[in-house]
């Protein structure tokens, strides 16, 4: 039996176990059936492939850009050395665009699959099978009032990490979760779905730009120019794939809970 | 002539009757009281007034009681408010639903603003902005009831966390509902 099949079986057992031991405070939800988990894993793998294939080109671009800057080439005309560096830089830039052009459709397909499957689960489980009151029960039900292990979740806006790592974290969250004490599946599903939705738009916009940028650069190759657009595109790619800054949106953490029995009003919902 | 005299007398008698009826109701001064600490005695006074014709002052008394509790925070305050609200609803001064909503708005983690018996796609998503705005306001009331009046900061932080999670989950769920045309 290969490893991925074993993994899937283990996941099925884990999720079956979660279903049977869930607290009776909220509806049992199937937000992460094995198909969705597999979509997330697949998206992470595609992202990793794309990073690996682009890493080398990005490093070369960085070195060439550094050489260009250190040689004081910016704004210098008619210098054969600078023209050569600029042409090399432009060629590497074209190479980057070509790789992205090759890889993005696969990435787009993987992201779209994950987004669509999560979209359907969210619509059915939280949108159609749940009431607003039920939604609150779902979000609160997993934490008992004296649970000290409750952890605030702050998933959104996690730029600053590699795209593949982000998917790995998502995968770990949904695949290795043990009953009830960590983050809500509803929150995780929402977070991943919104992320996928943004990624879909970003990929579509990038694909539109790539053909135009490639054409422009082919023209520039004739003149050996370094355009600000090149730097912007490279920075953008690095930011999306490899992360740039760590943004942590912390939610207020839970203060130590009291030991005494909390009062429960007969009026309580 | 006799008829006009009779009508004049009748009007005078009616006026006296109306005045007499008004006198049987508490005058404004009777209901207009400033409740003083502690909370238990203030609640007793408010209950007394509410049971003697000052029902319309319920909101005023409740606000005053909350202010007294905020100035004198104690975990037991939550229970005193519960007993007060159960009592006045049993005496018919406010409805049971009003008592429940009032208590939960200030002293429970869950949000009264996010309730309903229909599915989330159809009930909440079309008015998501208003629901979130109402929840934001309710969170401020929970801050007063839970954290400042009852020293229950743990429950307040759970409410704060629930608010943030709801914001995220509703954004995603409503987007998914919209994409599916529901």
Short mmCIF file of C-alpha atoms in Angstrom, two decimals, chain A residues 22 26 41 62 71 79 81 87 127-128 137 150 153 156 175 184 187 227 231 242 256:
data_model
loop_
_atom_site.label_atom_id
_atom_site.label_comp_id
_atom_site.label_asym_id
_atom_site.label_seq_id
_atom_site.Cartn_x
_atom_site.Cartn_y
_atom_site.Cartn_z
CA UNK A 22 -18.21 15.38 18.75
CA UNK A 26 -23.56 21.85 17.48
CA UNK A 41 -2.56 18.64 -0.41
CA UNK A 62 18.75 39.05 -7.81
CA UNK A 71 28.16 48.80 -11.58
CA UNK A 79 27.99 51.65 -22.05
CA UNK A 81 29.13 46.49 -20.23
CA UNK A 87 20.25 42.20 -21.74
CA UNK A 127 -25.06 28.39 4.74
CA UNK A 128 -27.96 26.04 4.13
CA UNK A 137 -23.21 26.98 18.71
CA UNK A 150 -8.50 27.35 24.20
CA UNK A 153 -6.87 31.66 16.03
CA UNK A 156 -5.93 35.52 7.99
CA UNK A 175 -5.52 16.48 8.53
CA UNK A 184 -12.81 25.41 14.74
CA UNK A 187 -13.00 29.00 10.92
CA UNK A 227 12.27 48.89 -16.73
CA UNK A 231 11.55 45.10 -10.79
CA UNK A 242 8.26 33.24 -0.96
CA UNK A 256 -6.79 32.72 33.00
#
